[in-house]
Amino acid sequence: EAFSGQGQTFYHGHTYTGNALACAAGLANLDIFEREKVIEQLGPKIERFAERLEELKGEDFVGDVRYKGLMGGIEVVAEVGSKRAFGYEQRIGAKVCRAIRKHGVILRPLGDVIVVMPPLSICLEDINRLFDAVCQGLQDCRGLLEAAGLEGQRNDG
């Protein structure tokens, strides 16, 4: 009942806890991380990731960016100054993600927050490619975002 109202969604995932094949794959992955020094190489990647996310703060319709390491979120809002959100039923996050996908990058929304979580093995060039696609996708949606923001404003007032 807690998630049955309009605009309520229960997001959930699944786990492979106790699955022998998944455990073997996980152990092999940890071996690769150690052998290829994946963790030790994250510093410059995290720095570039943060720089590119911070650049988005000045973009129209970006209310905020949040990140820790290589996990980030881009909040898409109807009005930047007040951080007025789009209506849930407008599904703006999903529409922006579809536009970004046309530029070769697959991301997912959680509401109107675009989730950005590249693999730890990503290279600096691909971080730039990722955020170039995000910028292009946001630009492609400009007309849609303007219209949706105005629609929400009419519905509020």
mmCIF file of C-alpha atoms in Angstrom:
data_model
loop_
_atom_site.group_PDB
_atom_site.id
_atom_site.type_symbol
_atom_site.label_atom_id
_atom_site.label_comp_id
_atom_site.label_asym_id
_atom_site.label_seq_id
_atom_site.Cartn_x
_atom_site.Cartn_y
_atom_site.Cartn_z
ATOM 1 C CA GLU A 1 0.000 0.000 0.000
ATOM 2 C CA ALA A 2 2.914 2.360 0.689
ATOM 3 C CA PHE A 3 3.749 2.420 -3.028
ATOM 4 C CA SER A 4 0.260 2.241 -4.517
ATOM 5 C CA GLY A 5 -0.362 5.990 -4.786
ATOM 6 C CA GLN A 6 0.264 8.102 -7.860
ATOM 7 C CA GLY A 7 3.927 8.979 -8.194
ATOM 8 C CA GLN A 8 5.001 6.186 -5.840
ATOM 9 C CA THR A 9 7.438 3.597 -7.137
ATOM 10 C CA PHE A 10 9.190 0.760 -5.347
ATOM 11 C CA TYR A 11 12.641 0.419 -6.916
ATOM 12 C CA HIS A 12 14.307 -2.864 -6.162
ATOM 13 C CA GLY A 13 17.092 -5.057 -7.445
ATOM 14 C CA HIS A 14 18.130 -8.620 -6.990
ATOM 15 C CA THR A 15 21.087 -10.475 -5.560
ATOM 16 C CA TYR A 16 23.067 -13.546 -6.421
ATOM 17 C CA THR A 17 23.954 -14.274 -2.785
ATOM 18 C CA GLY A 18 24.841 -17.910 -2.361
ATOM 19 C CA ASN A 19 24.967 -18.624 -6.100
ATOM 20 C CA ALA A 20 28.166 -20.632 -6.707
ATOM 21 C CA LEU A 21 28.708 -19.336 -10.239
ATOM 22 C CA ALA A 22 28.180 -15.719 -9.170
ATOM 23 C CA CYS A 23 30.592 -16.195 -6.251
ATOM 24 C CA ALA A 24 33.256 -17.649 -8.581
ATOM 25 C CA ALA A 25 32.806 -14.730 -10.981
ATOM 26 C CA GLY A 26 33.075 -12.283 -8.080
ATOM 27 C CA LEU A 27 36.304 -13.861 -6.835
ATOM 28 C CA ALA A 28 37.766 -13.818 -10.359
ATOM 29 C CA ASN A 29 36.823 -10.153 -10.611
ATOM 30 C CA LEU A 30 38.612 -9.378 -7.344
ATOM 31 C CA ASP A 31 41.722 -11.134 -8.714
ATOM 32 C CA ILE A 32 41.586 -8.926 -11.821
ATOM 33 C CA PHE A 33 41.187 -5.802 -9.664
ATOM 34 C CA GLU A 34 44.294 -6.751 -7.708
ATOM 35 C CA ARG A 35 46.379 -7.832 -10.710
ATOM 36 C CA GLU A 36 45.512 -4.788 -12.839
ATOM 37 C CA LYS A 37 45.626 -2.363 -9.885
ATOM 38 C CA VAL A 38 42.159 -1.046 -10.718
ATOM 39 C CA ILE A 39 41.661 0.730 -7.380
ATOM 40 C CA GLU A 40 45.087 2.383 -7.492
ATOM 41 C CA GLN A 41 44.263 3.892 -10.906
ATOM 42 C CA LEU A 42 40.983 5.522 -9.881
ATOM 43 C CA GLY A 43 42.324 8.922 -8.742
ATOM 44 C CA PRO A 44 42.544 10.646 -12.154
ATOM 45 C CA LYS A 45 39.276 9.022 -13.277
ATOM 46 C CA ILE A 46 37.401 10.266 -10.213
ATOM 47 C CA GLU A 47 38.875 13.732 -10.699
ATOM 48 C CA ARG A 48 37.776 13.913 -14.358
ATOM 49 C CA PHE A 49 34.337 12.472 -13.479
ATOM 50 C CA ALA A 50 33.866 15.171 -10.809
ATOM 51 C CA GLU A 51 35.058 17.941 -13.155
ATOM 52 C CA ARG A 52 32.632 16.901 -15.880
ATOM 53 C CA LEU A 53 29.727 16.608 -13.441
ATOM 54 C CA GLU A 54 30.498 20.021 -11.940
ATOM 55 C CA GLU A 55 30.429 21.541 -15.458
ATOM 56 C CA LEU A 56 26.781 20.494 -15.713
ATOM 57 C CA LYS A 57 25.784 22.730 -12.785
ATOM 58 C CA GLY A 58 25.534 25.710 -15.124
ATOM 59 C CA GLU A 59 23.286 23.940 -17.628
ATOM 60 C CA ASP A 60 19.623 24.802 -18.035
ATOM 61 C CA PHE A 61 17.374 22.276 -16.277
ATOM 62 C CA VAL A 62 20.178 20.836 -14.101
ATOM 63 C CA GLY A 63 19.139 21.531 -10.519
ATOM 64 C CA ASP A 64 22.035 19.761 -8.857
ATOM 65 C CA VAL A 65 24.714 17.151 -9.325
ATOM 66 C CA ARG A 66 25.788 14.739 -6.626
ATOM 67 C CA TYR A 67 28.635 12.265 -6.663
ATOM 68 C CA LYS A 68 30.952 10.104 -4.665
ATOM 69 C CA GLY A 69 33.819 8.480 -6.509
ATOM 70 C CA LEU A 70 32.471 7.225 -9.840
ATOM 71 C CA MET A 71 28.829 7.260 -8.726
ATOM 72 C CA GLY A 72 26.889 10.325 -9.756
ATOM 73 C CA GLY A 73 23.437 11.756 -10.139
ATOM 74 C CA ILE A 74 22.227 14.620 -12.305
ATOM 75 C CA GLU A 75 18.973 16.143 -11.056
ATOM 76 C CA VAL A 76 16.833 17.474 -13.899
ATOM 77 C CA VAL A 77 14.394 20.182 -12.762
ATOM 78 C CA ALA A 78 11.735 22.357 -14.367
ATOM 79 C CA GLU A 79 13.175 25.536 -12.873
ATOM 80 C CA VAL A 80 16.776 25.798 -11.705
ATOM 81 C CA GLY A 81 16.415 28.758 -9.325
ATOM 82 C CA SER A 82 13.647 27.228 -7.222
ATOM 83 C CA LYS A 83 14.566 23.627 -8.103
ATOM 84 C CA ARG A 84 10.912 23.099 -8.980
ATOM 85 C CA ALA A 85 10.536 19.494 -10.044
ATOM 86 C CA PHE A 86 8.773 18.203 -13.113
ATOM 87 C CA GLY A 87 5.577 16.274 -12.502
ATOM 88 C CA TYR A 88 6.165 12.583 -11.860
ATOM 89 C CA GLU A 89 3.764 11.636 -14.649
ATOM 90 C CA GLN A 90 5.908 13.542 -17.176
ATOM 91 C CA ARG A 91 8.689 10.925 -16.810
ATOM 92 C CA ILE A 92 11.329 13.478 -17.768
ATOM 93 C CA GLY A 93 14.239 11.389 -16.472
ATOM 94 C CA ALA A 94 13.311 8.513 -18.776
ATOM 95 C CA LYS A 95 12.945 10.864 -21.745
ATOM 96 C CA VAL A 96 16.353 12.443 -21.120
ATOM 97 C CA CYS A 97 17.947 8.988 -20.821
ATOM 98 C CA ARG A 98 16.421 7.976 -24.175
ATOM 99 C CA ALA A 99 17.906 11.108 -25.758
ATOM 100 C CA ILE A 100 21.330 10.339 -24.269
ATOM 101 C CA ARG A 101 21.079 6.772 -25.598
ATOM 102 C CA LYS A 102 20.861 8.169 -29.145
ATOM 103 C CA HIS A 103 24.424 9.413 -28.561
ATOM 104 C CA GLY A 104 25.688 5.950 -27.646
ATOM 105 C CA VAL A 105 25.483 5.991 -23.841
ATOM 106 C CA ILE A 106 23.017 3.964 -21.782
ATOM 107 C CA LEU A 107 22.030 5.526 -18.457
ATOM 108 C CA ARG A 108 19.032 5.048 -16.204
ATOM 109 C CA PRO A 109 16.822 7.469 -14.346
ATOM 110 C CA LEU A 110 15.594 7.287 -10.790
ATOM 111 C CA GLY A 111 12.690 9.668 -11.132
ATOM 112 C CA ASP A 112 14.223 12.807 -12.620
ATOM 113 C CA VAL A 113 17.746 12.019 -11.439
ATOM 114 C CA ILE A 114 19.982 10.633 -14.171
ATOM 115 C CA VAL A 115 22.192 7.967 -12.592
ATOM 116 C CA VAL A 116 25.788 7.884 -13.866
ATOM 117 C CA MET A 117 27.827 4.880 -12.677
ATOM 118 C CA PRO A 118 30.484 3.863 -15.191
ATOM 119 C CA PRO A 119 32.616 0.766 -14.667
ATOM 120 C CA LEU A 120 35.764 1.333 -12.629
ATOM 121 C CA SER A 121 37.775 0.272 -15.687
ATOM 122 C CA ILE A 122 36.574 3.285 -17.710
ATOM 123 C CA CYS A 123 39.318 5.378 -19.306
ATOM 124 C CA LEU A 124 39.551 9.192 -19.243
ATOM 125 C CA GLU A 125 38.602 9.414 -22.923
ATOM 126 C CA ASP A 126 35.408 7.449 -22.294
ATOM 127 C CA ILE A 127 34.513 9.636 -19.307
ATOM 128 C CA ASN A 128 34.630 12.592 -21.693
ATOM 129 C CA ARG A 129 32.572 10.673 -24.262
ATOM 130 C CA LEU A 130 30.030 9.802 -21.568
ATOM 131 C CA PHE A 131 29.534 13.413 -20.483
ATOM 132 C CA ASP A 132 29.579 14.719 -24.059
ATOM 133 C CA ALA A 133 26.623 12.383 -24.706
ATOM 134 C CA VAL A 134 24.865 13.632 -21.560
ATOM 135 C CA CYS A 135 25.292 17.252 -22.701
ATOM 136 C CA GLN A 136 24.064 16.411 -26.202
ATOM 137 C CA GLY A 137 21.069 14.515 -24.809
ATOM 138 C CA LEU A 138 20.121 17.428 -22.560
ATOM 139 C CA GLN A 139 20.459 19.807 -25.511
ATOM 140 C CA ASP A 140 18.280 17.517 -27.657
ATOM 141 C CA CYS A 141 15.592 17.654 -24.947
ATOM 142 C CA ARG A 142 15.664 21.418 -24.541
ATOM 143 C CA GLY A 143 12.328 22.018 -26.300
ATOM 144 C CA LEU A 144 10.694 19.116 -24.484
ATOM 145 C CA LEU A 145 12.017 20.319 -21.121
ATOM 146 C CA GLU A 146 10.852 23.888 -21.748
ATOM 147 C CA ALA A 147 7.359 22.703 -22.715
ATOM 148 C CA ALA A 148 7.148 20.284 -19.771
ATOM 149 C CA GLY A 149 8.297 22.992 -17.351
ATOM 150 C CA LEU A 150 5.650 25.396 -18.609
ATOM 151 C CA GLU A 151 3.001 22.684 -18.385
ATOM 152 C CA GLY A 152 3.978 22.002 -14.783
ATOM 153 C CA GLN A 153 3.877 25.719 -14.013
ATOM 154 C CA ARG A 154 0.320 25.973 -15.396
ATOM 155 C CA ASN A 155 -0.748 22.959 -13.350
ATOM 156 C CA ASP A 156 0.778 24.457 -10.175
ATOM 157 C CA GLY A 157 -0.870 27.836 -10.588
#
